[in-house]
PDB file of C-alpha atoms in Angstrom:
ATOM      1  CA  MET A1493     172.143 158.558 167.250  1.00 50.00           C
ATOM      2  CA  SER A1494     173.481 158.795 163.701  1.00 53.00           C
ATOM      3  CA  ARG A1495     173.737 155.775 161.440  1.00 55.00           C
ATOM      4  CA  GLY A1496     177.543 155.935 161.665  1.00 57.00           C
ATOM      5  CA  ALA A1497     177.450 155.932 165.460  1.00 63.00           C
ATOM      6  CA  THR A1498     174.976 153.037 165.443  1.00 81.00           C
ATOM      7  CA  THR A1499     177.300 151.023 163.194  1.00 92.00           C
ATOM      8  CA  PHE A1500     180.265 151.902 165.405  1.00 96.00           C
ATOM      9  CA  GLU A1501     178.438 150.717 168.533  1.00 96.00           C
ATOM     10  CA  ALA A1502     177.466 147.504 166.760  1.00 96.00           C
ATOM     11  CA  ARG A1503     181.118 146.865 165.897  1.00 97.00           C
ATOM     12  CA  LEU A1504     182.149 147.445 169.524  1.00 97.00           C
ATOM     13  CA  ARG A1505     179.535 144.970 170.733  1.00 96.00           C
ATOM     14  CA  ALA A1506     180.581 142.453 168.087  1.00 97.00           C
ATOM     15  CA  ILE A1507     184.100 142.452 169.535  1.00 96.00           C
ATOM     16  CA  GLY A1508     182.633 141.441 172.871  1.00 93.00           C
ATOM     17  CA  ARG A1509     180.663 138.568 171.374  1.00 93.00           C
ATOM     18  CA  THR A1510     183.746 137.120 169.705  1.00 94.00           C
ATOM     19  CA  HIS A1511     186.736 138.244 171.795  1.00 95.00           C
ATOM     20  CA  TYR A1512     185.603 138.736 175.390  1.00 96.00           C
ATOM     21  CA  HIS A1513     187.015 136.219 177.846  1.00 96.00           C
ATOM     22  CA  HIS A1514     183.641 134.593 178.519  1.00 95.00           C
ATOM     23  CA  ARG A1515     184.720 132.300 175.666  1.00 94.00           C
ATOM     24  CA  HIS A1516     188.067 131.400 177.236  1.00 97.00           C
ATOM     25  CA  PRO A1517     188.234 127.660 178.048  1.00 97.00           C
ATOM     26  CA  PHE A1518     189.039 128.395 181.692  1.00 97.00           C
ATOM     27  CA  ASN A1519     185.926 130.540 182.130  1.00 97.00           C
ATOM     28  CA  VAL A1520     183.839 127.995 180.226  1.00 97.00           C
ATOM     29  CA  ARG A1521     184.993 125.220 182.538  1.00 97.00           C
ATOM     30  CA  MET A1522     184.381 127.455 185.559  1.00 98.00           C
ATOM     31  CA  HIS A1523     180.781 128.066 184.609  1.00 97.00           C
ATOM     32  CA  GLU A1524     180.226 124.420 183.745  1.00 97.00           C
ATOM     33  CA  GLY A1525     181.408 123.428 187.228  1.00 97.00           C
ATOM     34  CA  ARG A1526     184.497 121.570 186.021  1.00 97.00           C
ATOM     35  CA  LEU A1527     187.204 123.422 187.969  1.00 97.00           C
ATOM     36  CA  ARG A1528     189.002 121.827 190.896  1.00 96.00           C
ATOM     37  CA  PRO A1529     189.257 123.785 194.159  1.00 96.00           C
ATOM     38  CA  ASP A1530     192.960 124.444 193.535  1.00 95.00           C
ATOM     39  CA  GLU A1531     192.100 125.924 190.131  1.00 96.00           C
ATOM     40  CA  ILE A1532     189.532 128.259 191.672  1.00 97.00           C
ATOM     41  CA  ARG A1533     192.096 129.358 194.263  1.00 97.00           C
ATOM     42  CA  THR A1534     194.802 129.942 191.662  1.00 96.00           C
ATOM     43  CA  TRP A1535     192.418 132.107 189.665  1.00 98.00           C
ATOM     44  CA  VAL A1536     191.268 134.107 192.704  1.00 98.00           C
ATOM     45  CA  ARG A1537     194.847 134.667 193.899  1.00 97.00           C
ATOM     46  CA  ASN A1538     196.065 135.891 190.524  1.00 97.00           C
ATOM     47  CA  ARG A1539     192.994 137.829 189.469  1.00 98.00           C
ATOM     48  CA  TYR A1540     193.419 140.011 192.552  1.00 98.00           C
ATOM     49  CA  TYR A1541     196.463 141.550 190.894  1.00 98.00           C
ATOM     50  CA  TYR A1542     194.230 142.642 188.034  1.00 98.00           C
ATOM     51  CA  GLN A1543     191.808 144.116 190.569  1.00 97.00           C
ATOM     52  CA  THR A1544     194.624 146.258 192.006  1.00 98.00           C
ATOM     53  CA  ARG A1545     195.466 147.623 188.547  1.00 98.00           C
ATOM     54  CA  ILE A1546     191.929 148.874 187.872  1.00 97.00           C
ATOM     55  CA  PRO A1547     192.160 151.932 190.198  1.00 97.00           C
ATOM     56  CA  VAL A1548     195.599 152.677 188.735  1.00 97.00           C
ATOM     57  CA  LYS A1549     194.304 152.858 185.172  1.00 97.00           C
ATOM     58  CA  ASP A1550     191.183 154.734 186.275  1.00 97.00           C
ATOM     59  CA  THR A1551     193.334 157.339 188.011  1.00 97.00           C
ATOM     60  CA  LEU A1552     195.344 157.792 184.803  1.00 97.00           C
ATOM     61  CA  ILE A1553     192.142 158.400 182.852  1.00 97.00           C
ATOM     62  CA  LEU A1554     190.758 160.755 185.496  1.00 96.00           C
ATOM     63  CA  GLU A1555     193.921 162.864 185.536  1.00 96.00           C
ATOM     64  CA  ARG A1556     193.479 163.631 181.834  1.00 94.00           C
ATOM     65  CA  SER A1557     190.092 165.301 182.211  1.00 94.00           C
ATOM     66  CA  ASP A1558     188.987 168.673 183.558  1.00 93.00           C
ATOM     67  CA  GLU A1559     185.343 168.122 182.581  1.00 95.00           C
ATOM     68  CA  PRO A1560     183.228 168.078 185.788  1.00 95.00           C
ATOM     69  CA  ASP A1561     180.636 165.594 184.517  1.00 94.00           C
ATOM     70  CA  PHE A1562     183.264 163.168 183.260  1.00 96.00           C
ATOM     71  CA  ARG A1563     185.355 163.468 186.413  1.00 96.00           C
ATOM     72  CA  SER A1564     182.343 162.881 188.658  1.00 95.00           C
ATOM     73  CA  GLU A1565     181.306 159.794 186.724  1.00 95.00           C
ATOM     74  CA  TRP A1566     184.807 158.344 186.525  1.00 96.00           C
ATOM     75  CA  ALA A1567     185.621 159.068 190.177  1.00 96.00           C
ATOM     76  CA  ARG A1568     182.720 156.825 191.134  1.00 94.00           C
ATOM     77  CA  ARG A1569     184.631 153.914 189.646  1.00 95.00           C
ATOM     78  CA  LEU A1570     187.498 154.569 192.043  1.00 94.00           C
ATOM     79  CA  ASP A1571     185.067 154.619 194.950  1.00 93.00           C
ATOM     80  CA  ASP A1572     183.528 151.352 193.782  1.00 94.00           C
ATOM     81  CA  HIS A1573     186.913 149.641 193.880  1.00 93.00           C
ATOM     82  CA  GLN A1574     188.582 151.358 196.811  1.00 92.00           C
ATOM     83  CA  GLY A1575     185.487 151.771 198.965  1.00 89.00           C
ATOM     84  CA  ARG A1576     183.784 154.598 200.804  1.00 86.00           C
ATOM     85  CA  GLU A1577     183.182 155.294 204.465  1.00 80.00           C
ATOM     86  CA  ASP A1578     179.766 153.666 204.217  1.00 80.00           C
ATOM     87  CA  GLU A1579     180.503 150.918 201.694  1.00 87.00           C
ATOM     88  CA  VAL A1580     183.102 148.190 201.214  1.00 93.00           C
ATOM     89  CA  GLY A1581     184.938 148.470 197.900  1.00 94.00           C
ATOM     90  CA  GLY A1582     185.674 145.864 195.272  1.00 95.00           C
ATOM     91  CA  LEU A1583     189.271 145.304 196.355  1.00 97.00           C
ATOM     92  CA  GLU A1584     188.160 144.366 199.856  1.00 97.00           C
ATOM     93  CA  LEU A1585     185.309 142.255 198.530  1.00 97.00           C
ATOM     94  CA  TRP A1586     187.768 140.299 196.373  1.00 98.00           C
ATOM     95  CA  LEU A1587     189.748 139.537 199.527  1.00 98.00           C
ATOM     96  CA  HIS A1588     186.487 138.310 201.072  1.00 97.00           C
ATOM     97  CA  LEU A1589     186.224 135.984 198.063  1.00 98.00           C
ATOM     98  CA  ALA A1590     189.795 134.836 198.682  1.00 98.00           C
ATOM     99  CA  GLN A1591     188.883 133.894 202.246  1.00 97.00           C
ATOM    100  CA  ALA A1592     185.688 132.215 201.065  1.00 97.00           C
ATOM    101  CA  VAL A1593     187.655 129.863 198.781  1.00 97.00           C
ATOM    102  CA  GLY A1594     190.138 129.015 201.532  1.00 96.00           C
ATOM    103  CA  LEU A1595     193.024 131.401 200.865  1.00 96.00           C
ATOM    104  CA  ASP A1596     194.842 133.558 203.388  1.00 96.00           C
ATOM    105  CA  ARG A1597     193.712 137.120 202.682  1.00 96.00           C
ATOM    106  CA  ASP A1598     197.017 138.650 203.807  1.00 97.00           C
ATOM    107  CA  GLU A1599     199.002 136.425 201.460  1.00 96.00           C
ATOM    108  CA  VAL A1600     196.710 137.308 198.556  1.00 97.00           C
ATOM    109  CA  ALA A1601     196.892 141.029 199.398  1.00 97.00           C
ATOM    110  CA  ALA A1602     200.698 140.855 199.533  1.00 97.00           C
ATOM    111  CA  LEU A1603     200.760 139.733 195.845  1.00 96.00           C
ATOM    112  CA  ARG A1604     203.751 137.472 196.508  1.00 88.00           C
ATOM    113  CA  ASP A1605     202.496 134.471 194.559  1.00 88.00           C
ATOM    114  CA  VAL A1606     201.143 136.247 191.486  1.00 94.00           C
ATOM    115  CA  LEU A1607     202.277 134.491 188.318  1.00 93.00           C
ATOM    116  CA  PRO A1608     204.882 136.476 186.341  1.00 92.00           C
ATOM    117  CA  GLY A1609     202.791 136.236 183.178  1.00 94.00           C
ATOM    118  CA  VAL A1610     199.734 137.572 184.983  1.00 96.00           C
ATOM    119  CA  ARG A1611     201.769 140.542 186.212  1.00 96.00           C
ATOM    120  CA  ARG A1612     202.969 141.258 182.694  1.00 96.00           C
ATOM    121  CA  ALA A1613     199.462 141.098 181.223  1.00 98.00           C
ATOM    122  CA  CYS A1614     197.951 143.389 183.862  1.00 98.00           C
ATOM    123  CA  ASP A1615     200.875 145.817 183.740  1.00 98.00           C
ATOM    124  CA  ASP A1616     200.487 145.938 179.967  1.00 98.00           C
ATOM    125  CA  TYR A1617     196.923 147.134 180.462  1.00 98.00           C
ATOM    126  CA  VAL A1618     198.088 150.013 182.650  1.00 98.00           C
ATOM    127  CA  ALA A1619     200.870 150.787 180.162  1.00 98.00           C
ATOM    128  CA  PHE A1620     198.337 150.844 177.308  1.00 98.00           C
ATOM    129  CA  VAL A1621     196.125 153.357 179.118  1.00 98.00           C
ATOM    130  CA  GLU A1622     199.154 155.451 180.055  1.00 98.00           C
ATOM    131  CA  GLY A1623     200.553 155.461 176.532  1.00 98.00           C
ATOM    132  CA  HIS A1624     197.358 156.166 174.613  1.00 98.00           C
ATOM    133  CA  SER A1625     194.700 158.847 174.514  1.00 97.00           C
ATOM    134  CA  ARG A1626     191.900 159.183 177.042  1.00 98.00           C
ATOM    135  CA  LEU A1627     189.481 158.119 174.321  1.00 98.00           C
ATOM    136  CA  GLU A1628     191.356 154.867 173.768  1.00 98.00           C
ATOM    137  CA  GLY A1629     191.661 154.257 177.507  1.00 98.00           C
ATOM    138  CA  VAL A1630     187.912 154.652 177.968  1.00 98.00           C
ATOM    139  CA  ALA A1631     187.238 152.453 174.935  1.00 98.00           C
ATOM    140  CA  ALA A1632     189.418 149.726 176.429  1.00 98.00           C
ATOM    141  CA  SER A1633     187.211 149.771 179.522  1.00 97.00           C
ATOM    142  CA  LEU A1634     184.184 148.831 177.422  1.00 98.00           C
ATOM    143  CA  THR A1635     184.716 145.180 178.275  1.00 97.00           C
ATOM    144  CA  GLU A1636     182.274 146.177 181.028  1.00 96.00           C
ATOM    145  CA  LEU A1637     179.556 146.042 178.378  1.00 96.00           C
ATOM    146  CA  PHE A1638     179.772 142.288 178.687  1.00 96.00           C
ATOM    147  CA  ALA A1639     180.740 141.901 182.347  1.00 95.00           C
ATOM    148  CA  GLY A1640     177.282 142.173 183.890  1.00 93.00           C
ATOM    149  CA  GLU A1641     175.976 139.121 182.076  1.00 94.00           C
ATOM    150  CA  LEU A1642     179.166 137.215 182.853  1.00 95.00           C
ATOM    151  CA  MET A1643     178.787 138.024 186.561  1.00 96.00           C
ATOM    152  CA  GLN A1644     175.206 136.752 186.588  1.00 96.00           C
ATOM    153  CA  GLY A1645     176.320 133.475 185.046  1.00 96.00           C
ATOM    154  CA  ARG A1646     179.212 133.244 187.485  1.00 97.00           C
ATOM    155  CA  ILE A1647     176.976 133.672 190.534  1.00 98.00           C
ATOM    156  CA  ALA A1648     174.683 130.922 189.265  1.00 97.00           C
ATOM    157  CA  ALA A1649     177.659 128.656 188.554  1.00 97.00           C
ATOM    158  CA  PHE A1650     179.167 129.115 192.008  1.00 98.00           C
ATOM    159  CA  GLU A1651     175.855 128.525 193.736  1.00 97.00           C
ATOM    160  CA  ARG A1652     175.213 125.379 191.710  1.00 97.00           C
ATOM    161  CA  HIS A1653     178.649 123.808 191.379  1.00 98.00           C
ATOM    162  CA  TYR A1654     180.893 125.214 194.114  1.00 98.00           C
ATOM    163  CA  SER A1655     178.832 124.948 197.269  1.00 95.00           C
ATOM    164  CA  TRP A1656     182.075 124.690 199.264  1.00 97.00           C
ATOM    165  CA  VAL A1657     182.653 128.418 198.578  1.00 97.00           C
ATOM    166  CA  LYS A1658     181.100 130.467 201.362  1.00 92.00           C
ATOM    167  CA  PRO A1659     178.156 132.522 200.008  1.00 93.00           C
ATOM    168  CA  GLU A1660     179.429 135.817 201.444  1.00 92.00           C
ATOM    169  CA  GLY A1661     182.383 135.536 199.092  1.00 95.00           C
ATOM    170  CA  LEU A1662     180.119 136.125 196.075  1.00 97.00           C
ATOM    171  CA  ARG A1663     179.283 139.696 197.006  1.00 97.00           C
ATOM    172  CA  TYR A1664     181.890 141.092 194.598  1.00 97.00           C
ATOM    173  CA  PHE A1665     180.125 139.390 191.681  1.00 97.00           C
ATOM    174  CA  ARG A1666     176.706 140.586 192.876  1.00 97.00           C
ATOM    175  CA  ASN A1667     177.882 144.195 193.066  1.00 96.00           C
ATOM    176  CA  ARG A1668     179.370 144.063 189.589  1.00 96.00           C
ATOM    177  CA  THR A1669     176.052 142.945 188.037  1.00 95.00           C
ATOM    178  CA  ALA A1670     174.835 146.499 188.699  1.00 95.00           C
ATOM    179  CA  GLN A1671     178.070 148.504 188.588  1.00 95.00           C
ATOM    180  CA  ALA A1672     179.448 147.188 185.285  1.00 95.00           C
ATOM    181  CA  PRO A1673     176.341 147.945 183.154  1.00 95.00           C
ATOM    182  CA  ARG A1674     176.034 151.397 184.747  1.00 96.00           C
ATOM    183  CA  ASP A1675     179.674 152.251 184.052  1.00 96.00           C
ATOM    184  CA  ALA A1676     179.521 150.780 180.557  1.00 96.00           C
ATOM    185  CA  GLU A1677     176.466 152.839 179.646  1.00 97.00           C
ATOM    186  CA  PHE A1678     178.266 156.093 180.416  1.00 97.00           C
ATOM    187  CA  ALA A1679     181.532 155.016 178.772  1.00 97.00           C
ATOM    188  CA  LEU A1680     179.802 153.776 175.624  1.00 97.00           C
ATOM    189  CA  ARG A1681     177.826 156.997 175.238  1.00 97.00           C
ATOM    190  CA  TRP A1682     180.962 159.087 175.777  1.00 97.00           C
ATOM    191  CA  VAL A1683     183.072 157.058 173.338  1.00 98.00           C
ATOM    192  CA  CYS A1684     180.392 157.219 170.646  1.00 96.00           C
ATOM    193  CA  GLU A1685     180.172 160.988 171.071  1.00 96.00           C
ATOM    194  CA  GLN A1686     183.932 161.573 171.077  1.00 97.00           C
ATOM    195  CA  ALA A1687     184.954 159.173 168.294  1.00 96.00           C
ATOM    196  CA  SER A1688     183.827 161.548 165.562  1.00 92.00           C
ATOM    197  CA  THR A1689     186.074 160.345 162.739  1.00 96.00           C
ATOM    198  CA  PRO A1690     186.626 156.913 161.181  1.00 96.00           C
ATOM    199  CA  GLU A1691     190.218 157.048 162.436  1.00 97.00           C
ATOM    200  CA  ASP A1692     189.065 157.666 166.018  1.00 97.00           C
ATOM    201  CA  GLN A1693     186.600 154.799 165.775  1.00 97.00           C
ATOM    202  CA  GLU A1694     189.254 152.413 164.489  1.00 98.00           C
ATOM    203  CA  ARG A1695     191.529 153.339 167.386  1.00 98.00           C
ATOM    204  CA  CYS A1696     188.706 152.618 169.817  1.00 98.00           C
ATOM    205  CA  LEU A1697     188.022 149.245 168.242  1.00 98.00           C
ATOM    206  CA  VAL A1698     191.706 148.329 168.493  1.00 98.00           C
ATOM    207  CA  ALA A1699     191.732 149.455 172.130  1.00 98.00           C
ATOM    208  CA  LEU A1700     188.821 147.195 173.009  1.00 98.00           C
ATOM    209  CA  GLU A1701     190.383 144.256 171.165  1.00 98.00           C
ATOM    210  CA  THR A1702     193.647 144.889 173.032  1.00 98.00           C
ATOM    211  CA  LYS A1703     191.886 144.795 176.379  1.00 98.00           C
ATOM    212  CA  CYS A1704     190.130 141.550 175.452  1.00 98.00           C
ATOM    213  CA  LYS A1705     193.473 140.013 174.516  1.00 98.00           C
ATOM    214  CA  ILE A1706     194.933 141.062 177.869  1.00 98.00           C
ATOM    215  CA  LEU A1707     192.079 139.336 179.719  1.00 98.00           C
ATOM    216  CA  TRP A1708     192.697 136.202 177.663  1.00 98.00           C
ATOM    217  CA  ARG A1709     196.418 136.333 178.448  1.00 97.00           C
ATOM    218  CA  LEU A1710     195.633 136.466 182.152  1.00 98.00           C
ATOM    219  CA  LEU A1711     193.510 133.328 181.906  1.00 98.00           C
ATOM    220  CA  ASP A1712     196.082 131.608 179.668  1.00 96.00           C
ATOM    221  CA  GLU A1713     198.642 132.022 182.449  1.00 95.00           C
ATOM    222  CA  VAL A1714     196.254 130.759 185.122  1.00 97.00           C
ATOM    223  CA  GLU A1715     195.262 127.753 183.026  1.00 96.00           C
ATOM    224  CA  GLU A1716     198.913 126.910 182.398  1.00 93.00           C
ATOM    225  CA  ALA A1717     199.636 127.071 186.137  1.00 93.00           C
ATOM    226  CA  CYS A1718     196.724 124.729 186.848  1.00 95.00           C
ATOM    227  CA  ALA A1719     197.876 122.039 184.405  1.00 94.00           C
ATOM    228  CA  ARG A1720     198.878 118.742 186.038  1.00 95.00           C
ATOM    229  CA  PRO A1721     201.812 117.340 184.055  1.00 95.00           C
ATOM    230  CA  ARG A1722     202.841 113.706 184.038  1.00 95.00           C
ATOM    231  CA  LEU A1723     205.451 111.700 182.181  1.00 94.00           C
ATOM    232  CA  SER A1724     204.207 110.665 178.740  1.00 94.00           C
ATOM    233  CA  ARG A1725     203.997 106.977 177.856  1.00 93.00           C
ATOM    234  CA  ALA A1726     206.639 107.526 175.193  1.00 93.00           C
ATOM    235  CA  ALA A1727     209.182 108.805 177.727  1.00 93.00           C
ATOM    236  CA  THR A1728     211.375 106.639 179.942  1.00 91.00           C
ATOM    237  CA  LEU A1729     213.796 107.727 182.642  1.00 90.00           C
ATOM    238  CA  ARG A1730     217.115 105.860 182.508  1.00 89.00           C
ATOM    239  CA  GLN A1731     220.723 106.255 183.537  1.00 86.00           C
ATOM    240  CA  ASP A1732     223.271 107.292 180.950  1.00 81.00           C
ATOM    241  CA  PRO A1733     225.557 104.230 180.515  1.00 81.00           C
ATOM    242  CA  ARG A1734     228.527 106.554 180.107  1.00 82.00           C
ATOM    243  CA  ASP A1735     228.391 108.201 183.523  1.00 79.00           C
ATOM    244  CA  ASP A1736     225.159 107.059 185.230  1.00 74.00           C
ATOM    245  CA  GLY A1737     223.652 110.546 184.771  1.00 80.00           C
ATOM    246  CA  PRO A1738     219.869 110.771 184.362  1.00 87.00           C
ATOM    247  CA  LEU A1739     218.386 110.592 180.883  1.00 89.00           C
ATOM    248  CA  CYS A1740     214.875 110.933 179.552  1.00 90.00           C
ATOM    249  CA  VAL A1741     214.611 108.660 176.522  1.00 92.00           C
ATOM    250  CA  LEU A1742     212.056 109.227 173.766  1.00 92.00           C
ATOM    251  CA  PRO A1743     211.640 107.186 170.565  1.00 90.00           C
ATOM    252  CA  GLU A1744     213.650 109.694 168.528  1.00 86.00           C
ATOM    253  CA  ARG A1745     215.889 111.422 171.076  1.00 88.00           C
ATOM    254  CA  ALA A1746     217.397 111.343 174.530  1.00 89.00           C
ATOM    255  CA  ILE A1747     217.378 114.355 176.838  1.00 90.00           C
ATOM    256  CA  ARG A1748     220.089 114.762 179.423  1.00 89.00           C
ATOM    257  CA  LEU A1749     218.820 115.884 182.824  1.00 89.00           C
ATOM    258  CA  ASN A1750     220.634 117.443 185.727  1.00 89.00           C
ATOM    259  CA  ASP A1751     219.695 116.816 189.345  1.00 86.00           C
ATOM    260  CA  SER A1752     217.364 119.798 189.428  1.00 88.00           C
ATOM    261  CA  GLY A1753     215.527 118.632 186.329  1.00 89.00           C
ATOM    262  CA  LEU A1754     215.154 115.168 187.790  1.00 90.00           C
ATOM    263  CA  GLU A1755     213.721 116.676 190.986  1.00 91.00           C
ATOM    264  CA  VAL A1756     211.154 118.589 188.975  1.00 92.00           C
ATOM    265  CA  LEU A1757     210.158 115.519 186.964  1.00 92.00           C
ATOM    266  CA  ALA A1758     209.674 113.530 190.148  1.00 91.00           C
ATOM    267  CA  LEU A1759     206.813 115.889 191.015  1.00 94.00           C
ATOM    268  CA  CYS A1760     205.180 115.467 187.607  1.00 94.00           C
ATOM    269  CA  ASP A1761     202.874 112.698 188.701  1.00 94.00           C
ATOM    270  CA  GLY A1762     199.582 113.911 187.242  1.00 94.00           C
ATOM    271  CA  ARG A1763     198.373 114.972 190.677  1.00 94.00           C
ATOM    272  CA  HIS A1764     200.430 118.134 191.250  1.00 93.00           C
ATOM    273  CA  SER A1765     199.575 121.247 189.263  1.00 94.00           C
ATOM    274  CA  VAL A1766     202.381 123.395 187.866  1.00 92.00           C
ATOM    275  CA  ASP A1767     201.609 125.948 190.568  1.00 89.00           C
ATOM    276  CA  GLU A1768     201.860 123.262 193.253  1.00 91.00           C
ATOM    277  CA  ILE A1769     205.132 121.950 191.812  1.00 92.00           C
ATOM    278  CA  VAL A1770     206.662 125.425 191.980  1.00 88.00           C
ATOM    279  CA  ALA A1771     205.350 125.899 195.529  1.00 87.00           C
ATOM    280  CA  GLU A1772     206.816 122.563 196.604  1.00 89.00           C
ATOM    281  CA  LEU A1773     210.209 123.454 195.150  1.00 89.00           C
ATOM    282  CA  ARG A1774     210.094 126.843 196.855  1.00 85.00           C
ATOM    283  CA  ARG A1775     209.545 125.116 200.186  1.00 86.00           C
ATOM    284  CA  ALA A1776     212.407 122.707 199.506  1.00 87.00           C
ATOM    285  CA  HIS A1777     214.764 125.418 198.220  1.00 85.00           C
ATOM    286  CA  PRO A1778     213.841 128.786 199.784  1.00 81.00           C
ATOM    287  CA  GLU A1779     217.215 130.147 198.775  1.00 77.00           C
ATOM    288  CA  ALA A1780     216.406 129.714 195.064  1.00 70.00           C
ATOM    289  CA  GLY A1781     214.008 132.686 194.977  1.00 65.00           C
ATOM    290  CA  ALA A1782     212.932 133.918 191.557  1.00 61.00           C
ATOM    291  CA  VAL A1783     215.012 131.249 189.814  1.00 59.00           C
ATOM    292  CA  LEU A1784     212.114 128.881 190.387  1.00 59.00           C
ATOM    293  CA  ASP A1785     209.992 130.922 187.993  1.00 69.00           C
ATOM    294  CA  ASP A1786     212.060 129.189 185.308  1.00 84.00           C
ATOM    295  CA  VAL A1787     210.433 125.892 186.328  1.00 88.00           C
ATOM    296  CA  ARG A1788     207.308 126.862 184.404  1.00 86.00           C
ATOM    297  CA  GLY A1789     209.347 127.434 181.263  1.00 87.00           C
ATOM    298  CA  PHE A1790     211.194 124.149 181.796  1.00 90.00           C
ATOM    299  CA  LEU A1791     207.918 122.232 182.076  1.00 92.00           C
ATOM    300  CA  SER A1792     206.546 123.931 178.969  1.00 90.00           C
ATOM    301  CA  ARG A1793     209.638 122.929 176.994  1.00 90.00           C
ATOM    302  CA  LEU A1794     209.345 119.316 178.138  1.00 92.00           C
ATOM    303  CA  GLU A1795     205.696 119.275 177.111  1.00 92.00           C
ATOM    304  CA  ARG A1796     206.580 120.561 173.644  1.00 92.00           C
ATOM    305  CA  LEU A1797     209.249 117.859 173.360  1.00 91.00           C
ATOM    306  CA  GLY A1798     206.741 115.143 174.253  1.00 92.00           C
ATOM    307  CA  VAL A1799     208.301 114.277 177.620  1.00 93.00           C
ATOM    308  CA  LEU A1800     205.249 115.482 179.539  1.00 95.00           C
ATOM    309  CA  VAL A1801     201.521 115.427 178.913  1.00 95.00           C
ATOM    310  CA  ARG A1802     198.675 116.944 180.884  1.00 92.00           C
ATOM    311  CA  ALA A1803     196.620 114.713 183.105  1.00 86.00           C
ATOM    312  CA  ALA A1804     192.903 114.675 182.318  1.00 71.00           C
TER     313      ALA A1804
END
């Protein structure tokens, strides 16, 4: 390998050390055993949407190649996720994980409760692969360079801290400890061979950074959904003396609430997560449909205004 290629590979690996989602606070708390069961379930439910996008982006990459060796290697990724006659694929194994943490596999597979922000992040990954060169798409997949080690740590964390999760649910992680390094080895070698100019290498580095950012966005959305808001000590609910309407009074301002806002605040007791608040409102108002997605934005605004804080 030339000196330039060695430097390029080192730069790719450096992105993983600093930008890969193993550093995200949600993953850190997961591996330290500090996640609640509802947080684990929210992550599993939403991460499945990402799992369904992987074969989509791999198919896009495969369609752009007529090289037999490349096609054979990349097609194996599709088999790993979708399964073969003699082997269960990653998508099915993730549903086994969903069952192991106490979720209904059919509800997870239906993708009904995927957070809107998670959908956007995962769809952006597919759009990136579709809108960029095969080289950049393969470079974006190089997050797998760092996935094997993450999976090993995750298995150990689940076995140590989350004994309530049925052991058979961890098979997805076990498979990825072997699959991810194997796939990454081929992709890294191919990218280093194909990125023959400084401009190509820069595009590959940007692609990998973009993928890392997408993984962070996914976890940002999950972490936000798992927050348990409560009324801050500085906020007081009162009636407006002019018309008895509900007010939230802060030291420097008063915020007028409608009945819907008051109903949402009543659930902000420090025990319900944002995800649970939305689910409760959906049960109470099934006719509201997608309008309830705005609840997350409403809660975020109230947090910025100092009305709500997150329970420890």
